[in-house]
Amino acid sequence: MADNKERVTVGDLLQHPALQLRLLAGAAGLHRSVSWAHVSELDDPTPWLLGDEMIMTTGLAVPRSAAGQRAYLERLDDAGVAALAVSARLHMPPLRQAFFAAAERRGMPVLEVPLAVPFIAVAREVAAALQEDAAHRLGAQLQVFGALRWLTSENLDTATLFTRLEKLSGYAIFLCTMQGRPLLPGVPAPDPAVVPGSADAPPAIPGGFAIPVPSPGGAAGFLVAFEREDARPAGLAVVQHIATVAALLLAAVRTEREALRREGAEFLAELLQDALDPAVAQRHLKRHFIKGEIALAVVRGVTEDAVLRALEDQPYLLLNRGEDRYLLGSPLLGDRVAVLPGVAAGMSRPFGPGASLRVAQREARWSASHAAASGRALVRYGEDTTGRWLPDDPAALTALVEHVLGEALRYDAGHGSRLLPSVRTWMERDRRTDEAAAALHIHPNTLSYRLRRFGEVTGRDMSTTGAFAEVWLAVRAAAELGLLD
């Protein structure tokens, strides 16, 4: 989390005269920083939170019992929520003493929002305060550069700013991440061959300098400056100043990207619920620079930070749901994710912006499960041609599963057995019994017994082509419906 000095605090909002907020409990937490303000009427919004949010509610999600209210507040606090803002009346149940006691004990601020102040006004004030604070920090820090100070007064874009810095310094300037990719929009990346292998490397390189670009978590990348033949280079000190300017601009860009990413996560959650009109969805996608054919991916086995690094310079929407990371953007994003160690990702078929994600969710989840089961980094739905024979209608898939596999599903449920998963593993390994048994951690004879028992239960002779094809399609349908682990 960012340093509190760099963020607006709960206390700052409480003192804002236009908001008319009233503190109900948790005064010890007024120093908490607020990075976002969002309305939620979910009883547990924590899977969609990143920390430092102020959650606002009309009371629909607040339990009526004392134990329920205490648990609700503790869930929010454990997730890193900065404060809870409740409506003065509306749907708010009576708040219990146990709720207030928990807020005081944890230092979790609880604020009351008067009916005269709409929640959107609070959200806008938070966003405006964060933007104003970031601009103030950037301007204050740029003052140390003396002659460079005037550059901020014209509101220059990044490319124009660095063009002027090149003229001022006498160097051709390049910026890149630690992996050699572009660091700031509008500034080219250098030849990877000149990028140092470590931030601790000496700054001098043939024809110029390579300087780390500082950031709170360590070097964000490198600024490479080559002497220009038609200019008089100003020396290492000026190059170091320019690297600091790059760091300040990068901080501003990351703040903007973080706000856009949070908004994108909320937007993707609505898309997954089919809660948006197609025209509205298209406008939102355009705002996030997502256009043309898109696809939905489910990514497993890697951290959110790893995904963010892999997609650093790409437009996308990302939402965390438990251990799954839902990713919406260009179908080419799958290639970026597939290089991550330990990843198991599934991607839907491409579709147009604004289309429903109902089918795409099934496709992406099935593909991710197939990737995990087969040990592949990425599975794109449709690569297996048998999938073309499956209908998109969930009712038709359910009917197919019941007709072919219903008895096996009920047998497994009633006996605690694993006939169907065993058959699936055997099929996915092209009927190689020894290999499938090893994957299941059982003896080959045990697997052979399960295959025979499956045939007896379902009435299908797996040695015949017709029965095998029918069972394979039904297994695929069951996986799409989430009936197989």
XYZ file of C-alpha atoms in Angstrom:
485
model
C 0.000 0.000 0.000
C 1.132 3.521 -0.613
C 2.485 5.726 2.105
C -0.357 7.508 3.923
C 1.287 10.873 3.275
C 0.611 10.343 -0.427
C -3.114 9.726 -0.041
C -6.208 11.511 1.165
C -7.215 10.218 4.609
C -10.560 9.401 6.222
C -10.000 12.419 8.469
C -9.590 14.676 5.425
C -12.978 13.564 4.106
C -14.607 13.980 7.505
C -13.469 17.612 7.577
C -14.737 18.344 4.047
C -17.651 20.788 4.588
C -19.550 19.867 1.428
C -19.828 16.185 2.352
C -21.362 16.755 5.825
C -20.080 13.393 7.057
C -20.513 12.428 10.712
C -18.222 10.057 12.603
C -20.149 7.269 14.350
C -17.223 5.131 15.565
C -13.583 4.238 14.967
C -11.903 7.609 15.503
C -8.536 5.866 15.918
C -8.557 5.056 12.194
C -9.023 8.564 10.816
C -5.419 8.476 9.602
C -6.221 5.648 7.184
C -5.591 6.495 3.541
C -8.434 6.289 1.005
C -7.581 5.251 -2.541
C -11.148 4.811 -3.827
C -14.786 5.269 -2.792
C -17.305 2.737 -4.016
C -20.937 1.784 -3.370
C -21.538 -1.882 -2.504
C -24.700 -3.614 -1.364
C -23.075 -7.057 -1.224
C -22.917 -8.830 2.126
C -19.299 -9.721 1.282
C -17.674 -7.433 -1.310
C -14.144 -8.390 -0.209
C -13.320 -10.658 -3.228
C -13.559 -7.551 -5.436
C -11.525 -5.219 -3.218
C -7.870 -4.244 -3.434
C -7.526 -2.397 -0.102
C -7.787 1.240 1.057
C -11.334 1.631 -0.311
C -14.136 3.500 1.439
C -17.245 1.326 1.106
C -20.610 3.137 1.005
C -23.922 1.342 1.615
C -27.589 2.230 1.961
C -27.908 -0.655 4.413
C -29.212 -3.433 2.134
C -26.130 -5.532 2.849
C -25.912 -4.793 6.572
C -27.260 -7.686 8.701
C -29.850 -6.982 11.374
C -28.332 -9.140 14.113
C -25.515 -7.949 16.369
C -23.310 -10.932 15.471
C -23.956 -10.442 11.758
C -23.142 -6.733 11.910
C -19.920 -7.376 13.808
C -18.859 -10.053 11.285
C -19.713 -7.737 8.373
C -17.499 -4.959 9.743
C -14.665 -7.363 10.583
C -14.717 -8.803 7.039
C -14.303 -5.322 5.586
C -11.526 -4.418 8.013
C -9.659 -7.672 7.364
C -9.762 -6.890 3.633
C -8.046 -3.543 4.221
C -11.103 -1.309 3.776
C -10.283 2.218 4.945
C -13.768 3.145 6.203
C -17.447 2.240 6.033
C -19.906 5.018 5.119
C -23.573 4.297 5.850
C -26.725 6.103 4.799
C -28.441 8.225 7.433
C -31.660 6.255 6.984
C -32.871 4.549 3.780
C -32.509 0.767 4.294
C -30.123 0.925 7.223
C -31.108 -1.408 10.086
C -30.495 -0.287 13.679
C -26.761 -0.554 14.341
C -25.975 -2.695 17.397
C -23.602 -2.000 20.252
C -21.471 -4.977 19.207
C -20.990 -3.320 15.810
C -19.799 -0.043 17.361
C -17.599 -1.884 19.859
C -15.874 -3.791 17.049
C -15.317 -0.545 15.125
C -13.742 1.103 18.173
C -11.623 -1.932 19.000
C -10.258 -2.192 15.475
C -10.023 1.535 14.784
C -12.334 1.056 11.775
C -14.013 4.418 10.973
C -17.770 4.295 10.463
C -19.190 7.443 8.881
C -22.774 8.548 8.361
C -23.718 10.182 5.037
C -26.761 12.486 5.204
C -29.581 11.860 2.750
C -28.938 15.257 1.183
C -25.506 14.105 -0.013
C -25.609 11.477 -2.796
C -22.979 8.761 -2.711
C -21.698 9.841 -6.127
C -20.751 13.214 -4.625
C -18.563 11.474 -2.052
C -16.923 9.348 -4.762
C -16.208 12.415 -6.893
C -14.651 14.289 -3.992
C -12.337 11.347 -3.273
C -11.289 11.146 -6.927
C -10.752 14.913 -7.109
C -8.733 14.945 -3.886
C -6.471 12.157 -5.136
C -5.906 13.889 -8.464
C -5.184 17.223 -6.834
C -2.801 15.601 -4.341
C -0.887 13.781 -7.100
C -0.530 16.961 -9.140
C 0.682 18.859 -6.057
C 3.350 16.231 -5.317
C 4.542 16.224 -8.902
C 4.838 20.023 -9.022
C 6.608 20.237 -5.652
C 9.201 17.649 -6.547
C 9.910 19.142 -9.969
C 11.006 22.402 -8.315
C 14.352 20.802 -7.398
C 15.307 20.722 -11.045
C 15.637 24.490 -11.412
C 15.833 25.083 -15.162
C 13.485 22.130 -15.832
C 10.663 23.651 -13.762
C 9.114 25.524 -16.663
C 8.405 22.287 -18.506
C 5.440 21.487 -16.250
C 3.664 24.795 -16.879
C 2.603 23.942 -20.426
C 0.891 20.623 -19.655
C 3.031 18.843 -22.235
C 2.412 15.253 -23.255
C 5.179 12.773 -22.471
C 6.586 12.606 -26.006
C 6.843 16.398 -26.355
C 8.326 16.751 -22.874
C 11.116 14.303 -23.594
C 11.787 15.831 -27.009
C 12.504 19.119 -25.226
C 14.595 17.352 -22.614
C 16.665 15.853 -25.412
C 17.330 19.301 -26.838
C 18.133 20.696 -23.409
C 20.465 17.862 -22.398
C 22.185 17.038 -25.672
C 21.261 13.361 -25.447
C 18.966 11.026 -27.351
C 16.766 9.542 -24.622
C 15.233 6.080 -24.376
C 13.200 4.471 -21.586
C 12.466 0.825 -20.887
C 11.309 -1.559 -18.173
C 13.734 -3.962 -16.515
C 12.690 -6.465 -19.213
C 13.396 -4.027 -22.050
C 9.807 -3.048 -22.901
C 8.633 0.601 -23.266
C 8.302 2.309 -19.885
C 6.389 5.509 -20.730
C 4.050 6.158 -23.685
C 5.672 8.255 -26.400
C 9.270 7.454 -25.408
C 11.014 4.688 -27.398
C 12.751 1.742 -25.751
C 16.480 1.251 -26.386
C 18.168 -1.695 -28.066
C 17.979 -4.510 -25.454
C 21.702 -5.127 -25.950
C 22.585 -1.847 -24.164
C 20.254 -2.387 -21.172
C 22.251 -3.257 -18.006
C 21.583 -6.553 -16.322
C 21.236 -4.924 -12.899
C 20.222 -1.580 -11.395
C 23.569 -1.616 -9.572
C 25.594 -1.587 -12.803
C 27.912 1.403 -13.439
C 26.066 4.247 -15.235
C 28.554 4.744 -18.081
C 27.984 2.820 -21.324
C 29.622 3.361 -24.735
C 28.382 6.719 -26.038
C 26.383 7.746 -22.986
C 24.726 6.596 -19.766
C 22.201 4.042 -18.501
C 20.513 5.248 -15.294
C 17.953 3.324 -13.192
C 14.529 4.956 -13.001
C 13.632 4.858 -9.284
C 10.290 3.682 -7.949
C 9.015 2.713 -4.451
C 9.522 -1.014 -5.030
C 12.971 -0.700 -6.587
C 14.104 0.333 -10.052
C 11.195 0.490 -12.499
C 13.517 0.360 -15.493
C 16.296 2.305 -17.173
C 16.816 5.639 -18.847
C 19.410 5.273 -21.607
C 20.952 8.515 -22.926
C 23.243 8.568 -25.964
C 25.303 11.644 -26.836
C 24.029 13.384 -29.970
C 26.615 14.377 -32.569
C 24.933 17.723 -33.250
C 24.727 18.782 -29.584
C 26.822 19.427 -26.515
C 25.990 16.797 -23.864
C 25.257 18.274 -20.440
C 26.726 15.425 -18.402
C 25.711 12.717 -15.944
C 24.006 15.020 -13.415
C 21.462 16.227 -15.984
C 20.804 12.654 -17.130
C 20.136 11.703 -13.497
C 17.702 14.638 -13.191
C 15.892 13.439 -16.317
C 15.658 9.927 -14.821
C 13.965 11.473 -11.788
C 11.556 13.369 -14.066
C 10.770 10.023 -15.705
C 10.132 8.514 -12.260
C 7.692 11.319 -11.375
C 5.826 10.955 -14.644
C 5.754 7.184 -14.207
C 4.220 7.630 -10.745
C 1.508 9.839 -12.252
C 0.873 7.347 -15.067
C 0.664 4.470 -12.596
C -1.789 6.391 -10.421
C -3.979 6.976 -13.458
C -3.632 3.347 -14.547
C -4.484 2.120 -11.059
C -7.672 4.193 -11.019
C -8.538 2.907 -14.485
C -7.753 -0.671 -13.420
C -10.027 -0.457 -10.386
C -12.780 0.966 -12.545
C -12.108 -1.779 -15.097
C -12.446 -4.511 -12.463
C -15.851 -3.146 -11.443
C -16.857 -2.895 -15.101
C -15.784 -6.487 -15.834
C -17.756 -7.732 -12.821
C -20.863 -6.113 -14.328
C -20.103 -7.599 -17.755
C -19.789 -11.082 -16.249
C -23.229 -10.620 -14.688
C -24.721 -9.471 -18.032
C -25.752 -6.292 -16.210
C -24.912 -3.774 -18.965
C -26.623 -2.757 -22.183
C -24.429 -3.657 -25.208
C -24.085 -0.018 -26.278
C -22.986 0.988 -22.771
C -20.532 -1.926 -22.677
C -18.978 -0.834 -25.976
C -18.511 2.725 -24.706
C -16.800 1.469 -21.559
C -14.516 -0.851 -23.540
C -13.529 2.057 -25.771
C -12.684 4.119 -22.687
C -10.319 1.329 -21.660
C -8.775 1.297 -25.171
C -10.198 -2.154 -25.918
C -11.545 -2.505 -29.442
C -11.841 -5.033 -32.251
C -12.240 -8.720 -31.524
C -11.894 -9.597 -27.841
C -11.770 -12.775 -25.770
C -12.265 -13.752 -22.138
C -9.556 -15.678 -20.316
C -9.470 -17.432 -16.938
C -5.931 -17.536 -15.553
C -4.863 -19.866 -12.727
C -1.651 -20.778 -10.964
C -0.007 -17.329 -10.979
C -0.228 -14.177 -8.881
C -1.990 -10.996 -9.898
C 1.364 -9.171 -9.920
C 2.738 -11.677 -12.423
C -0.219 -11.067 -14.753
C 0.149 -7.292 -14.400
C 3.842 -7.474 -15.298
C 3.165 -9.690 -18.309
C 0.530 -7.274 -19.638
C 2.251 -4.050 -18.591
C 1.850 -2.231 -21.923
C -1.453 -3.801 -23.049
C -5.089 -2.657 -22.649
C -7.209 -5.151 -20.701
C -9.707 -5.617 -17.867
C -8.750 -7.799 -14.894
C -10.939 -9.146 -12.093
C -9.916 -11.518 -9.294
C -12.439 -14.133 -8.203
C -10.861 -16.368 -5.606
C -7.847 -18.036 -7.220
C -9.136 -17.278 -10.733
C -8.131 -14.130 -12.622
C -10.647 -13.126 -15.286
C -9.010 -11.255 -18.141
C -10.816 -9.460 -20.984
C -9.007 -8.013 -23.987
C -7.362 -8.942 -27.250
C -7.078 -12.693 -27.971
C -3.318 -12.057 -28.235
C -3.158 -11.506 -24.461
C -3.178 -15.269 -24.094
C 0.294 -15.475 -25.638
C 1.631 -12.986 -23.065
C 0.143 -14.927 -20.153
C 1.215 -18.323 -21.481
C 4.908 -17.618 -20.819
C 4.377 -17.249 -17.051
C 5.839 -20.151 -15.027
C 3.194 -22.473 -13.592
C 0.267 -20.829 -15.386
C -2.854 -22.691 -16.492
C -4.963 -20.379 -18.642
C -8.065 -20.890 -20.734
C -9.352 -18.504 -23.378
C -12.772 -18.292 -24.990
C -13.426 -17.959 -28.679
C -13.113 -14.351 -29.939
C -16.268 -12.235 -29.970
C -17.298 -8.648 -30.634
C -17.347 -5.806 -28.062
C -20.698 -5.544 -26.310
C -21.606 -9.218 -26.764
C -22.840 -11.219 -23.768
C -20.109 -12.977 -21.784
C -22.385 -15.848 -20.740
C -21.012 -18.347 -23.272
C -17.477 -16.925 -23.092
C -17.374 -17.584 -19.327
C -18.187 -21.266 -19.816
C -15.621 -21.571 -22.588
C -12.857 -19.843 -20.624
C -13.508 -21.806 -17.427
C -13.584 -25.123 -19.272
C -10.395 -24.264 -21.164
C -8.626 -23.284 -17.925
C -9.642 -26.563 -16.287
C -8.466 -28.459 -19.354
C -5.147 -26.590 -19.272
C -4.647 -27.462 -15.604
C -5.543 -31.121 -16.135
C -3.317 -31.518 -19.192
C -0.377 -29.509 -17.874
C -0.601 -26.968 -20.698
C 0.007 -23.263 -20.141
C -2.808 -22.089 -22.427
C -5.842 -23.754 -23.988
C -7.953 -21.793 -26.443
C -11.532 -22.985 -26.687
C -12.157 -24.620 -30.046
C -8.628 -25.946 -30.529
C -10.040 -29.393 -29.784
C -12.318 -29.973 -32.777
C -14.684 -32.181 -30.767
C -15.878 -29.004 -29.071
C -17.535 -27.939 -32.316
C -20.137 -30.655 -31.822
C -21.260 -29.295 -28.448
C -24.218 -26.879 -28.312
C -23.934 -23.454 -26.657
C -27.279 -23.906 -24.868
C -26.720 -24.936 -21.192
C -30.031 -26.831 -21.196
C -28.885 -28.964 -24.146
C -25.535 -29.626 -22.452
C -27.309 -30.646 -19.245
C -29.572 -33.024 -21.148
C -26.550 -34.638 -22.849
C -24.742 -35.115 -19.531
C -27.815 -36.611 -17.869
C -28.497 -38.996 -20.751
C -24.943 -40.347 -20.986
C -23.354 -39.772 -17.578
C -26.256 -39.339 -15.164
C -25.979 -42.812 -13.641
C -22.197 -42.495 -13.204
C -22.572 -39.081 -11.517
C -25.146 -40.488 -9.094
C -23.023 -43.588 -8.449
C -19.958 -41.465 -7.617
C -22.030 -39.225 -5.346
C -23.598 -42.157 -3.516
C -20.474 -44.290 -3.120
C -17.764 -41.633 -2.786
C -16.092 -43.169 -5.841
C -14.299 -41.489 -8.763
C -15.461 -43.415 -11.799
C -16.141 -40.390 -13.985
C -12.913 -38.447 -13.181
C -10.972 -41.646 -13.854
C -12.644 -42.121 -17.239
C -11.971 -38.500 -18.114
C -8.264 -38.762 -17.235
C -7.965 -42.000 -19.222
C -9.602 -40.401 -22.264
C -7.499 -37.237 -22.060
C -4.367 -39.390 -22.129
C -5.483 -41.192 -25.265
C -6.481 -44.380 -23.400
C -2.948 -45.021 -22.138
C -3.832 -46.846 -18.924
C -0.416 -46.712 -17.244
C -0.014 -42.979 -17.875
C -3.565 -42.200 -16.710
C -3.123 -44.326 -13.581
C 0.066 -42.441 -12.719
C -1.759 -39.113 -13.117
C -4.509 -40.400 -10.799
C -1.966 -41.836 -8.311
C -3.566 -45.274 -8.459
C -2.481 -48.737 -9.675
C -3.259 -49.550 -13.351
C -5.376 -52.517 -12.189
C -7.475 -50.129 -10.089
C -8.034 -47.925 -13.120
C -8.991 -50.927 -15.249
C -11.576 -51.924 -12.621
C -13.008 -48.377 -12.593
C -13.318 -48.393 -16.388
C -15.186 -51.705 -16.311
C -17.426 -50.512 -13.490
C -18.178 -47.285 -15.406
C -19.275 -49.356 -18.386
C -21.552 -51.456 -16.179
C -23.116 -48.431 -14.491
C -23.724 -46.465 -17.713
C -24.468 -49.442 -19.968
C -21.822 -48.320 -22.467
C -19.106 -50.551 -23.834
C -16.054 -48.294 -23.993
C -14.333 -50.628 -26.466
C -16.794 -49.540 -29.185
C -16.220 -46.370 -31.210
C -19.796 -45.142 -30.823
C -19.861 -45.414 -27.024
C -16.410 -43.854 -26.716
C -17.374 -40.846 -28.852
C -20.654 -40.379 -26.997
C -18.974 -40.505 -23.562
C -16.168 -38.159 -24.653
C -18.628 -35.487 -25.812
C -20.648 -35.886 -22.619
C -17.472 -35.546 -20.509
C -16.663 -32.333 -22.388
C -20.199 -31.052 -21.714
C -19.943 -31.927 -17.999
C -16.642 -30.042 -17.746
C -18.197 -26.965 -19.367
C -21.042 -27.079 -16.853
C -18.552 -27.287 -13.963
C -19.612 -30.790 -12.944
C -16.056 -32.155 -13.062
C -13.112 -30.957 -11.023
